[in-house]
mmCIF file of C-alpha atoms in Angstrom:
data_model
loop_
_atom_site.group_PDB
_atom_site.id
_atom_site.type_symbol
_atom_site.label_atom_id
_atom_site.label_comp_id
_atom_site.label_asym_id
_atom_site.label_seq_id
_atom_site.Cartn_x
_atom_site.Cartn_y
_atom_site.Cartn_z
ATOM 1 C CA GLY A 1260 -6.674 -7.300 -13.198
ATOM 2 C CA GLU A 1261 -8.418 -5.419 -10.379
ATOM 3 C CA ASN A 1262 -9.027 -1.687 -10.907
ATOM 4 C CA VAL A 1263 -9.699 0.499 -7.870
ATOM 5 C CA GLU A 1264 -10.894 4.082 -8.135
ATOM 6 C CA GLN A 1265 -11.265 6.676 -5.417
ATOM 7 C CA HIS A 1266 -13.475 9.780 -5.235
ATOM 8 C CA PRO A 1267 -13.073 12.648 -4.587
ATOM 9 C CA SER A 1268 -9.396 13.254 -5.120
ATOM 10 C CA THR A 1269 -9.283 16.045 -2.565
ATOM 11 C CA LEU A 1270 -11.662 16.673 0.349
ATOM 12 C CA SER A 1271 -11.687 19.686 2.641
ATOM 13 C CA VAL A 1272 -13.791 19.542 5.863
ATOM 14 C CA GLN A 1273 -14.207 21.784 8.844
ATOM 15 C CA GLU A 1274 -12.883 20.400 12.112
ATOM 16 C CA GLY A 1275 -15.588 18.448 13.829
ATOM 17 C CA ASP A 1276 -17.478 17.600 10.633
ATOM 18 C CA SER A 1277 -17.548 14.175 8.936
ATOM 19 C CA ALA A 1278 -15.520 13.053 5.934
ATOM 20 C CA VAL A 1279 -16.542 10.280 3.577
ATOM 21 C CA ILE A 1280 -14.298 8.764 0.880
ATOM 22 C CA LYS A 1281 -15.740 6.297 -1.596
ATOM 23 C CA CYS A 1282 -13.973 3.612 -3.580
ATOM 24 C CA THR A 1283 -15.115 1.348 -6.388
ATOM 25 C CA TYR A 1284 -13.590 -1.917 -7.496
ATOM 26 C CA SER A 1285 -13.960 -4.030 -10.655
ATOM 27 C CA ASP A 1286 -13.157 -7.648 -9.620
ATOM 28 C CA SER A 1287 -16.206 -9.282 -8.134
ATOM 29 C CA ALA A 1288 -13.919 -11.926 -6.520
ATOM 30 C CA SER A 1289 -12.171 -9.310 -4.343
ATOM 31 C CA ASN A 1290 -12.856 -10.069 -0.703
ATOM 32 C CA TYR A 1291 -10.518 -7.897 1.338
ATOM 33 C CA PHE A 1292 -10.613 -4.083 1.509
ATOM 34 C CA PRO A 1293 -8.060 -2.263 3.659
ATOM 35 C CA TRP A 1294 -7.728 1.504 4.134
ATOM 36 C CA TYR A 1295 -4.282 3.110 4.666
ATOM 37 C CA LYS A 1296 -3.440 6.585 5.911
ATOM 38 C CA GLN A 1297 -0.278 8.286 4.772
ATOM 39 C CA GLU A 1298 0.979 11.483 6.400
ATOM 40 C CA LEU A 1299 3.404 13.618 4.438
ATOM 41 C CA GLY A 1300 6.776 11.949 4.095
ATOM 42 C CA LYS A 1301 5.701 8.889 6.074
ATOM 43 C CA ARG A 1302 4.828 5.265 5.351
ATOM 44 C CA PRO A 1303 1.269 4.146 4.607
ATOM 45 C CA GLN A 1304 -0.288 2.784 7.747
ATOM 46 C CA LEU A 1305 -3.341 0.484 7.992
ATOM 47 C CA ILE A 1306 -6.172 2.200 9.757
ATOM 48 C CA ILE A 1307 -9.065 -0.239 9.196
ATOM 49 C CA ASP A 1308 -9.966 -3.168 6.965
ATOM 50 C CA ILE A 1309 -13.101 -5.069 6.100
ATOM 51 C CA ARG A 1310 -13.747 -8.493 4.626
ATOM 52 C CA SER A 1311 -16.458 -9.370 2.162
ATOM 53 C CA ASN A 1312 -18.505 -11.354 4.750
ATOM 54 C CA VAL A 1313 -19.140 -8.180 6.735
ATOM 55 C CA GLY A 1314 -21.097 -5.074 5.683
ATOM 56 C CA GLU A 1315 -19.733 -2.512 8.183
ATOM 57 C CA LYS A 1316 -16.924 -2.213 10.630
ATOM 58 C CA LYS A 1317 -16.190 0.547 13.166
ATOM 59 C CA ASP A 1318 -13.158 1.574 15.200
ATOM 60 C CA GLN A 1319 -13.789 4.663 17.303
ATOM 61 C CA ARG A 1320 -14.190 7.584 14.899
ATOM 62 C CA ILE A 1321 -13.536 5.497 11.807
ATOM 63 C CA ALA A 1322 -15.929 3.213 9.995
ATOM 64 C CA VAL A 1323 -15.934 1.367 6.699
ATOM 65 C CA THR A 1324 -18.992 0.155 4.771
ATOM 66 C CA LEU A 1325 -19.012 -2.342 1.972
ATOM 67 C CA ASN A 1326 -21.630 -2.878 -0.787
ATOM 68 C CA LYS A 1327 -20.688 -6.040 -2.665
ATOM 69 C CA THR A 1328 -23.547 -5.760 -5.131
ATOM 70 C CA ALA A 1329 -22.507 -2.305 -6.253
ATOM 71 C CA LYS A 1330 -18.802 -3.058 -5.801
ATOM 72 C CA HIS A 1331 -18.006 -0.028 -3.688
ATOM 73 C CA PHE A 1332 -16.774 0.611 -0.161
ATOM 74 C CA SER A 1333 -16.473 3.827 1.834
ATOM 75 C CA LEU A 1334 -14.415 5.255 4.675
ATOM 76 C CA HIS A 1335 -16.258 7.387 7.187
ATOM 77 C CA ILE A 1336 -14.387 9.650 9.621
ATOM 78 C CA THR A 1337 -16.531 11.377 12.234
ATOM 79 C CA GLU A 1338 -15.634 14.382 14.393
ATOM 80 C CA THR A 1339 -12.617 15.143 12.257
ATOM 81 C CA GLN A 1340 -9.522 16.559 13.871
ATOM 82 C CA PRO A 1341 -6.478 18.360 12.379
ATOM 83 C CA GLU A 1342 -4.435 15.163 12.801
ATOM 84 C CA ASP A 1343 -6.830 13.405 10.406
ATOM 85 C CA SER A 1344 -5.280 15.498 7.583
ATOM 86 C CA ALA A 1345 -3.482 13.041 5.325
ATOM 87 C CA VAL A 1346 -3.746 11.059 2.136
ATOM 88 C CA TYR A 1347 -6.020 8.036 2.396
ATOM 89 C CA PHE A 1348 -5.640 4.986 0.144
ATOM 90 C CA CYS A 1349 -8.194 2.274 -0.389
ATOM 91 C CA ALA A 1350 -7.219 -1.134 -1.754
ATOM 92 C CA ALA A 1351 -8.785 -4.379 -2.763
ATOM 93 C CA GLY A 1352 -7.423 -7.942 -2.561
ATOM 94 C CA GLY A 1353 -8.703 -11.197 -3.894
ATOM 95 C CA PRO A 1354 -8.494 -14.913 -3.073
ATOM 96 C CA TYR A 1355 -5.503 -15.611 -5.316
ATOM 97 C CA GLY A 1356 -3.034 -16.927 -2.751
ATOM 98 C CA ASN A 1357 -0.618 -14.012 -2.958
ATOM 99 C CA ASN A 1358 -2.225 -11.396 -0.688
ATOM 100 C CA ARG A 1359 -1.706 -8.952 -3.530
ATOM 101 C CA LEU A 1360 -3.522 -5.591 -3.288
ATOM 102 C CA ALA A 1361 -4.613 -3.096 -5.930
ATOM 103 C CA PHE A 1362 -4.547 0.438 -4.591
ATOM 104 C CA GLY A 1363 -6.550 3.471 -5.485
ATOM 105 C CA LYS A 1364 -4.697 6.696 -6.318
ATOM 106 C CA GLY A 1365 -5.477 8.248 -2.923
ATOM 107 C CA ASN A 1366 -7.578 11.045 -1.476
ATOM 108 C CA GLN A 1367 -6.090 14.154 0.129
ATOM 109 C CA VAL A 1368 -8.105 15.021 3.177
ATOM 110 C CA VAL A 1369 -7.659 18.492 4.672
ATOM 111 C CA VAL A 1370 -9.223 19.294 8.022
ATOM 112 C CA ILE A 1371 -9.607 23.037 8.494
ATOM 113 C CA PRO A 1372 -9.341 24.096 12.137
ATOM 114 C CA ASN B 775 10.749 -5.797 16.667
ATOM 115 C CA ALA B 776 11.690 -3.285 13.952
ATOM 116 C CA GLY B 777 8.989 -4.425 11.423
ATOM 117 C CA VAL B 778 9.982 -3.546 7.863
ATOM 118 C CA THR B 779 13.321 -1.793 7.370
ATOM 119 C CA GLN B 780 14.413 -0.236 4.082
ATOM 120 C CA THR B 781 17.952 0.700 3.171
ATOM 121 C CA PRO B 782 18.972 3.309 2.076
ATOM 122 C CA LYS B 783 16.498 6.081 2.896
ATOM 123 C CA PHE B 784 17.727 8.456 0.201
ATOM 124 C CA ARG B 785 19.852 8.039 -2.878
ATOM 125 C CA VAL B 786 20.805 10.130 -5.948
ATOM 126 C CA LEU B 787 21.970 8.325 -9.072
ATOM 127 C CA LYS B 788 23.125 9.241 -12.504
ATOM 128 C CA THR B 789 21.393 7.826 -15.564
ATOM 129 C CA GLY B 790 22.822 4.393 -16.384
ATOM 130 C CA GLN B 791 24.095 3.638 -12.856
ATOM 131 C CA SER B 792 22.904 0.545 -11.033
ATOM 132 C CA MET B 793 21.908 0.041 -7.469
ATOM 133 C CA THR B 794 20.152 -2.307 -5.073
ATOM 134 C CA LEU B 795 17.455 -1.399 -2.541
ATOM 135 C CA LEU B 796 17.264 -3.672 0.508
ATOM 136 C CA CYS B 797 14.119 -4.557 2.384
ATOM 137 C CA ALA B 798 14.318 -6.570 5.626
ATOM 138 C CA GLN B 799 11.499 -7.764 7.834
ATOM 139 C CA ASP B 800 11.666 -9.433 11.207
ATOM 140 C CA MET B 801 8.025 -10.578 11.462
ATOM 141 C CA ASN B 802 8.556 -13.974 9.827
ATOM 142 C CA HIS B 803 6.270 -12.946 6.945
ATOM 143 C CA GLU B 804 6.068 -15.129 3.905
ATOM 144 C CA TYR B 805 4.907 -12.485 1.448
ATOM 145 C CA MET B 806 6.907 -9.419 0.418
ATOM 146 C CA TYR B 807 6.214 -6.586 -2.078
ATOM 147 C CA TRP B 808 7.964 -3.683 -3.775
ATOM 148 C CA TYR B 809 5.924 -0.616 -4.752
ATOM 149 C CA ARG B 810 6.725 2.686 -6.335
ATOM 150 C CA GLN B 811 4.801 5.838 -5.419
ATOM 151 C CA ASP B 812 4.559 8.757 -7.752
ATOM 152 C CA PRO B 813 2.495 11.930 -7.286
ATOM 153 C CA GLY B 814 -1.164 11.284 -8.190
ATOM 154 C CA MET B 815 -0.460 7.674 -9.077
ATOM 155 C CA GLY B 816 -1.001 5.891 -5.784
ATOM 156 C CA LEU B 817 1.050 2.781 -5.001
ATOM 157 C CA ARG B 818 1.918 0.600 -7.947
ATOM 158 C CA LEU B 819 3.279 -2.930 -7.489
ATOM 159 C CA ILE B 820 6.630 -3.637 -9.126
ATOM 160 C CA HIS B 821 7.447 -7.190 -8.047
ATOM 161 C CA TYR B 822 6.441 -9.464 -5.226
ATOM 162 C CA SER B 823 7.402 -12.713 -3.541
ATOM 163 C CA VAL B 824 5.221 -15.392 -1.943
ATOM 164 C CA GLY B 825 8.143 -17.120 -0.286
ATOM 165 C CA GLU B 826 11.893 -17.610 -0.130
ATOM 166 C CA GLY B 827 13.299 -18.322 -3.580
ATOM 167 C CA THR B 828 10.175 -17.093 -5.424
ATOM 168 C CA THR B 829 9.432 -13.850 -7.256
ATOM 169 C CA ALA B 830 6.668 -12.621 -9.564
ATOM 170 C CA LYS B 831 5.947 -9.600 -11.695
ATOM 171 C CA GLY B 832 3.533 -6.945 -10.535
ATOM 172 C CA GLU B 833 1.912 -4.070 -12.395
ATOM 173 C CA VAL B 834 5.096 -2.108 -13.431
ATOM 174 C CA PRO B 835 8.066 -4.578 -13.538
ATOM 175 C CA ASP B 836 10.034 -3.207 -16.478
ATOM 176 C CA GLY B 837 13.508 -1.964 -15.627
ATOM 177 C CA TYR B 838 13.611 -3.701 -12.256
ATOM 178 C CA ASN B 839 14.756 -7.077 -10.975
ATOM 179 C CA VAL B 840 14.288 -8.682 -7.540
ATOM 180 C CA SER B 841 15.643 -11.517 -5.502
ATOM 181 C CA ARG B 842 14.442 -13.323 -2.350
ATOM 182 C CA LEU B 843 17.357 -15.486 -1.305
ATOM 183 C CA LYS B 844 16.456 -15.312 2.371
ATOM 184 C CA LYS B 845 12.922 -15.241 3.841
ATOM 185 C CA GLN B 846 13.554 -12.034 5.715
ATOM 186 C CA ASN B 847 15.091 -10.049 2.793
ATOM 187 C CA PHE B 848 13.747 -8.790 -0.505
ATOM 188 C CA LEU B 849 16.085 -6.946 -2.843
ATOM 189 C CA LEU B 850 15.058 -4.558 -5.635
ATOM 190 C CA GLY B 851 17.662 -3.888 -8.353
ATOM 191 C CA LEU B 852 17.913 -1.230 -11.009
ATOM 192 C CA GLU B 853 20.437 -2.419 -13.592
ATOM 193 C CA SER B 854 20.580 0.815 -15.604
ATOM 194 C CA ALA B 855 18.763 3.650 -13.894
ATOM 195 C CA ALA B 856 16.591 6.049 -15.942
ATOM 196 C CA PRO B 857 15.068 9.392 -14.949
ATOM 197 C CA SER B 858 11.605 7.785 -15.236
ATOM 198 C CA GLN B 859 12.524 5.661 -12.224
ATOM 199 C CA THR B 860 12.766 8.679 -9.965
ATOM 200 C CA SER B 861 10.227 7.829 -7.308
ATOM 201 C CA VAL B 862 9.633 6.781 -3.727
ATOM 202 C CA TYR B 863 9.940 3.056 -3.292
ATOM 203 C CA PHE B 864 8.095 1.217 -0.567
ATOM 204 C CA CYS B 865 8.550 -2.338 0.599
ATOM 205 C CA ALA B 866 5.801 -4.184 2.353
ATOM 206 C CA SER B 867 5.314 -7.630 3.901
ATOM 207 C CA SER B 868 2.383 -9.692 5.046
ATOM 208 C CA TYR B 869 1.601 -12.936 6.833
ATOM 209 C CA ASP B 870 0.647 -16.005 4.922
ATOM 210 C CA ARG B 871 -2.697 -17.588 5.650
ATOM 211 C CA ASP B 872 -3.249 -19.263 2.329
ATOM 212 C CA PRO B 873 -5.743 -20.783 2.041
ATOM 213 C CA GLY B 874 -7.498 -18.327 4.210
ATOM 214 C CA PRO B 875 -8.388 -14.653 4.423
ATOM 215 C CA ASN B 876 -5.993 -11.959 3.166
ATOM 216 C CA GLN B 877 -3.798 -10.322 5.730
ATOM 217 C CA PRO B 878 -2.778 -6.668 6.033
ATOM 218 C CA GLN B 879 0.455 -5.474 4.389
ATOM 219 C CA HIS B 880 2.957 -3.637 6.613
ATOM 220 C CA PHE B 881 5.089 -0.995 5.038
ATOM 221 C CA GLY B 882 8.613 0.249 5.458
ATOM 222 C CA ASP B 883 9.545 3.934 5.639
ATOM 223 C CA GLY B 884 10.405 4.168 1.973
ATOM 224 C CA THR B 885 13.455 4.988 -0.153
ATOM 225 C CA ARG B 886 13.501 8.316 -1.947
ATOM 226 C CA LEU B 887 15.424 7.778 -5.199
ATOM 227 C CA SER B 888 16.362 10.532 -7.653
ATOM 228 C CA ILE B 889 17.931 9.818 -11.009
ATOM 229 C CA LEU B 890 19.599 12.633 -12.820
#
């Protein structure tokens, strides 16, 4: 089955700087890559997703890039703010008719004011 | 539109007891999922369903059973709870576009389960 890995496990950034989280996946058939943000004690919430026919997608301060050849995708957060502090999960899904996702283990992002 | 609702929010069980967690969604989604979340382990899929009356095993199904008798509800059962099942359980649902591109999963608020 699909194996998704995230690096680094913890990331500390100064407020206003950029944060980058990278994920790798193993199944070359995977074609859907969402990112979820989870604040302490809360549900995971979708913040952005990208499909394999697109190389990059942006939504305000958040962007995701995909490299299908290398089988990795990255989340970029610019101009970080304290409310960006959370755990971020990447996931990968394939064309198997069940919308199933394989999740990475998560990255703790800490934005230092 | 409440989205995905999980019941109960918290529960403490003794080893060997049984219980059922309820997930309800009002978005008319075909697909539903049960995950467990443990520190440092991310979200691991227990069971899922691609439609009313169907269920399938996920990554960590042992010790759990599920049922999808109604499209809007997905039940997770623990027949004989064990301390290793102490976890936070999340339910999720997604729209069906098969064949077609995958759709986002929407999560409930979770159930915090402790087994003593």
